[in-house]
Amino acid sequence: VLVGGTGLYLRTLLSFEPPGSKKEVREKIEKEAEKFGLNFLYEKLKKIDPVFAKKISPRDRKRIIRGLEVYEIYKKPISSFFGEEERYDALKFVLLMERKKLYKRIEDRVDRMFELGFVDEVKRIKESFGFSKTSKKAIGYEEILLHLSERIALDECKRRIKKRTKEYARRQIIWLRKEKNAIIIDVTDKKPHDTAEEILKKVKERWKNL
């Protein structure tokens, strides 16, 4: 049973033969990112692999660089490595809810994270370990680091985190709705136990002879 994660991870597991990597190519692209900025690389990726670029965030440094690296090594887009046939007999369930209620839950969750000491957590990590180029761009960390450096106020920090989280959720919904053979379950106002029962019923129907 695989729960959570991103749609890209799921598709990688089920139908993706990952291409190889070359350190020197990756380092070259990393230097381009430092010199020209991440947006420059993302625009470059959009031209050579619009399919993959559309599926990831313009802020996703790791995947942008990976997409460019694969293209430079193999002279074909990383999206072409995704197979049509899945390697396993799998049942895929997508749990969705009404957008308005989802966004309300996101806002409440962000508020709760701040109440539980999110700012102090980021401050401790910064002082004790520091952040990698990838981690400091993660939703929440980037905004709080800006707040700690007194570049944005706390309220603006919260607003940006909520906005980015909603944007991320929207991209995930678009991706998951397009997932081949996925079973979509509306969990709006539904208790977790009832959702679990619905999933279990479909699993038993699929593999009733096992």
Tab-separated table of C-alpha atoms in Angstrom:
chain	number	residue	atom	x	y	z
A	1	VAL	CA	0.000	0.000	0.000
A	2	LEU	CA	1.436	3.348	-1.086
A	3	VAL	CA	-0.157	6.440	0.486
A	4	GLY	CA	0.462	10.117	-0.189
A	5	GLY	CA	3.409	11.576	-2.015
A	6	THR	CA	3.145	13.252	-5.398
A	7	GLY	CA	1.626	11.933	-8.591
A	8	LEU	CA	5.071	11.963	-10.164
A	9	TYR	CA	6.391	9.523	-7.556
A	10	LEU	CA	3.444	7.220	-8.154
A	11	ARG	CA	3.893	7.247	-11.908
A	12	THR	CA	7.612	6.645	-11.501
A	13	LEU	CA	6.918	3.523	-9.451
A	14	LEU	CA	4.273	2.131	-11.794
A	15	SER	CA	5.479	2.984	-15.294
A	16	PHE	CA	8.799	4.790	-15.389
A	17	GLU	CA	12.237	3.496	-16.246
A	18	PRO	CA	14.464	6.275	-14.881
A	19	PRO	CA	17.247	7.475	-17.198
A	20	GLY	CA	20.810	7.728	-16.008
A	21	SER	CA	22.602	10.751	-14.627
A	22	LYS	CA	25.953	12.456	-15.206
A	23	LYS	CA	27.557	14.517	-12.481
A	24	GLU	CA	29.360	16.863	-14.869
A	25	VAL	CA	26.149	17.657	-16.763
A	26	ARG	CA	24.239	18.326	-13.555
A	27	GLU	CA	26.993	20.586	-12.211
A	28	LYS	CA	26.984	22.556	-15.462
A	29	ILE	CA	23.226	23.151	-15.193
A	30	GLU	CA	23.579	24.043	-11.504
A	31	LYS	CA	26.030	26.780	-12.503
A	32	GLU	CA	23.525	28.044	-15.086
A	33	ALA	CA	20.924	28.251	-12.318
A	34	GLU	CA	23.271	30.316	-10.187
A	35	LYS	CA	24.171	32.622	-13.075
A	36	PHE	CA	20.820	33.112	-14.821
A	37	GLY	CA	18.246	32.149	-12.194
A	38	LEU	CA	15.735	29.331	-11.900
A	39	ASN	CA	13.106	31.037	-14.059
A	40	PHE	CA	15.543	31.079	-16.982
A	41	LEU	CA	16.004	27.311	-16.665
A	42	TYR	CA	12.277	26.703	-16.354
A	43	GLU	CA	11.598	28.629	-19.574
A	44	LYS	CA	14.309	26.565	-21.237
A	45	LEU	CA	12.662	23.358	-19.999
A	46	LYS	CA	9.263	24.508	-21.311
A	47	LYS	CA	10.741	24.733	-24.813
A	48	ILE	CA	12.357	21.293	-24.854
A	49	ASP	CA	9.829	19.371	-22.730
A	50	PRO	CA	6.514	21.253	-22.300
A	51	VAL	CA	4.796	18.077	-21.073
A	52	PHE	CA	7.119	17.645	-18.093
A	53	ALA	CA	7.374	21.398	-17.427
A	54	LYS	CA	3.596	21.662	-17.141
A	55	LYS	CA	3.541	18.965	-14.465
A	56	ILE	CA	6.018	20.611	-12.104
A	57	SER	CA	6.251	23.912	-10.301
A	58	PRO	CA	8.372	26.757	-11.732
A	59	ARG	CA	10.004	26.752	-8.278
A	60	ASP	CA	10.896	23.058	-8.335
A	61	ARG	CA	14.651	23.466	-8.758
A	62	LYS	CA	15.446	19.774	-8.398
A	63	ARG	CA	13.072	18.559	-11.137
A	64	ILE	CA	13.803	21.451	-13.491
A	65	ILE	CA	17.504	20.655	-13.383
A	66	ARG	CA	16.781	16.936	-13.727
A	67	GLY	CA	14.647	17.537	-16.816
A	68	LEU	CA	17.386	19.599	-18.461
A	69	GLU	CA	20.040	17.082	-17.455
A	70	VAL	CA	18.182	14.173	-19.073
A	71	TYR	CA	17.621	16.137	-22.265
A	72	GLU	CA	21.289	17.070	-22.541
A	73	ILE	CA	22.404	13.476	-21.986
A	74	TYR	CA	19.865	11.638	-24.150
A	75	LYS	CA	18.728	14.374	-26.546
A	76	LYS	CA	15.113	13.577	-25.769
A	77	PRO	CA	12.712	14.867	-23.102
A	78	ILE	CA	12.365	13.138	-19.751
A	79	SER	CA	8.614	12.798	-20.380
A	80	SER	CA	9.395	10.361	-23.207
A	81	PHE	CA	10.744	7.895	-20.635
A	82	PHE	CA	7.311	7.413	-19.099
A	83	GLY	CA	5.897	4.114	-20.323
A	84	GLU	CA	2.303	3.618	-21.400
A	85	GLU	CA	2.064	0.193	-19.784
A	86	GLU	CA	2.201	-0.104	-16.013
A	87	ARG	CA	4.557	-2.618	-14.487
A	88	TYR	CA	2.198	-3.737	-11.718
A	89	ASP	CA	-1.441	-4.692	-11.362
A	90	ALA	CA	-2.437	-1.755	-9.206
A	91	LEU	CA	-5.572	-0.021	-7.973
A	92	LYS	CA	-5.240	3.751	-7.719
A	93	PHE	CA	-7.566	5.826	-5.562
A	94	VAL	CA	-7.708	9.614	-5.700
A	95	LEU	CA	-9.386	11.280	-2.715
A	96	LEU	CA	-10.823	14.678	-3.578
A	97	MET	CA	-13.133	17.155	-1.898
A	98	GLU	CA	-14.956	20.350	-2.794
A	99	ARG	CA	-12.397	23.055	-3.613
A	100	LYS	CA	-13.862	25.598	-1.166
A	101	LYS	CA	-13.656	23.186	1.763
A	102	LEU	CA	-10.187	22.030	0.737
A	103	TYR	CA	-8.908	25.609	0.726
A	104	LYS	CA	-10.477	26.234	4.140
A	105	ARG	CA	-8.643	23.189	5.499
A	106	ILE	CA	-5.397	24.450	4.015
A	107	GLU	CA	-5.828	27.840	5.681
A	108	ASP	CA	-6.667	26.248	9.027
A	109	ARG	CA	-3.680	23.912	8.739
A	110	VAL	CA	-1.254	26.770	8.054
A	111	ASP	CA	-2.638	28.751	10.997
A	112	ARG	CA	-2.247	25.688	13.219
A	113	MET	CA	1.355	25.165	12.075
A	114	PHE	CA	2.212	28.697	13.186
A	115	GLU	CA	0.448	28.164	16.517
A	116	LEU	CA	2.580	25.066	17.086
A	117	GLY	CA	5.836	26.964	16.520
A	118	PHE	CA	6.608	26.772	12.794
A	119	VAL	CA	8.678	29.973	12.901
A	120	ASP	CA	10.790	28.720	15.829
A	121	GLU	CA	11.305	25.393	14.055
A	122	VAL	CA	12.674	27.086	10.930
A	123	LYS	CA	14.836	29.363	13.068
A	124	ARG	CA	16.372	26.375	14.888
A	125	ILE	CA	17.086	24.541	11.637
A	126	LYS	CA	18.685	27.648	10.160
A	127	GLU	CA	20.916	28.163	13.197
A	128	SER	CA	21.802	24.483	13.751
A	129	PHE	CA	22.073	22.962	10.280
A	130	GLY	CA	21.266	25.500	7.599
A	131	PHE	CA	19.230	24.852	4.446
A	132	SER	CA	20.190	23.296	1.132
A	133	LYS	CA	19.295	25.107	-2.092
A	134	THR	CA	16.333	22.777	-2.515
A	135	SER	CA	14.992	22.756	1.040
A	136	LYS	CA	15.056	26.521	1.492
A	137	LYS	CA	12.681	26.824	-1.465
A	138	ALA	CA	10.103	24.468	0.084
A	139	ILE	CA	6.648	25.848	0.812
A	140	GLY	CA	6.733	27.527	4.204
A	141	TYR	CA	10.473	27.520	4.681
A	142	GLU	CA	11.148	30.082	1.966
A	143	GLU	CA	8.512	32.473	3.327
A	144	ILE	CA	9.563	32.132	6.956
A	145	LEU	CA	13.211	32.674	6.046
A	146	LEU	CA	12.139	35.918	4.382
A	147	HIS	CA	10.268	36.857	7.547
A	148	LEU	CA	13.255	36.044	9.763
A	149	SER	CA	15.431	38.287	7.607
A	150	GLU	CA	12.806	41.039	8.146
A	151	ARG	CA	11.946	41.239	4.443
A	152	ILE	CA	8.242	40.469	4.945
A	153	ALA	CA	5.841	40.790	7.882
A	154	LEU	CA	4.379	37.742	9.618
A	155	ASP	CA	0.894	38.231	8.157
A	156	GLU	CA	2.336	38.444	4.651
A	157	CYS	CA	4.389	35.346	5.378
A	158	LYS	CA	1.240	33.393	6.282
A	159	ARG	CA	-0.639	34.722	3.253
A	160	ARG	CA	2.100	33.600	0.859
A	161	ILE	CA	2.281	30.124	2.393
A	162	LYS	CA	-1.479	29.674	2.085
A	163	LYS	CA	-1.413	30.906	-1.517
A	164	ARG	CA	1.451	28.599	-2.542
A	165	THR	CA	-0.125	25.620	-0.792
A	166	LYS	CA	-3.417	26.181	-2.633
A	167	GLU	CA	-1.558	26.463	-5.938
A	168	TYR	CA	0.268	23.225	-5.188
A	169	ALA	CA	-3.003	21.482	-4.298
A	170	ARG	CA	-4.583	22.716	-7.526
A	171	ARG	CA	-1.716	21.301	-9.626
A	172	GLN	CA	-1.954	17.988	-7.800
A	173	ILE	CA	-5.697	17.777	-8.452
A	174	ILE	CA	-5.196	18.450	-12.170
A	175	TRP	CA	-2.468	15.792	-12.308
A	176	LEU	CA	-4.462	13.179	-10.390
A	177	ARG	CA	-7.641	13.692	-12.400
A	178	LYS	CA	-5.651	12.758	-15.499
A	179	GLU	CA	-4.128	9.661	-13.901
A	180	LYS	CA	-4.970	6.665	-16.068
A	181	ASN	CA	-7.517	4.234	-14.561
A	182	ALA	CA	-7.616	6.098	-11.249
A	183	ILE	CA	-10.751	5.720	-9.118
A	184	ILE	CA	-11.839	9.121	-7.851
A	185	ILE	CA	-13.599	9.221	-4.492
A	186	ASP	CA	-15.307	12.359	-3.218
A	187	VAL	CA	-14.489	12.591	0.492
A	188	THR	CA	-16.312	15.884	1.123
A	189	ASP	CA	-18.141	15.539	4.459
A	190	LYS	CA	-17.285	11.839	4.508
A	191	LYS	CA	-15.828	10.133	7.583
A	192	PRO	CA	-12.422	8.442	7.125
A	193	HIS	CA	-13.902	5.087	8.170
A	194	ASP	CA	-16.514	5.273	5.398
A	195	THR	CA	-13.840	6.135	2.833
A	196	ALA	CA	-11.739	3.185	3.995
A	197	GLU	CA	-14.738	0.876	3.687
A	198	GLU	CA	-15.410	2.075	0.151
A	199	ILE	CA	-11.805	1.462	-0.855
A	200	LEU	CA	-11.739	-1.957	0.801
A	201	LYS	CA	-14.910	-2.956	-1.061
A	202	LYS	CA	-13.363	-2.083	-4.428
A	203	VAL	CA	-10.152	-3.926	-3.528
A	204	LYS	CA	-12.112	-7.067	-2.671
A	205	GLU	CA	-14.053	-6.810	-5.924
A	206	ARG	CA	-10.823	-6.523	-7.911
A	207	TRP	CA	-8.994	-9.395	-6.265
A	208	LYS	CA	-11.867	-11.493	-4.937
A	209	ASN	CA	-10.232	-14.726	-6.046
A	210	LEU	CA	-6.955	-14.135	-4.215
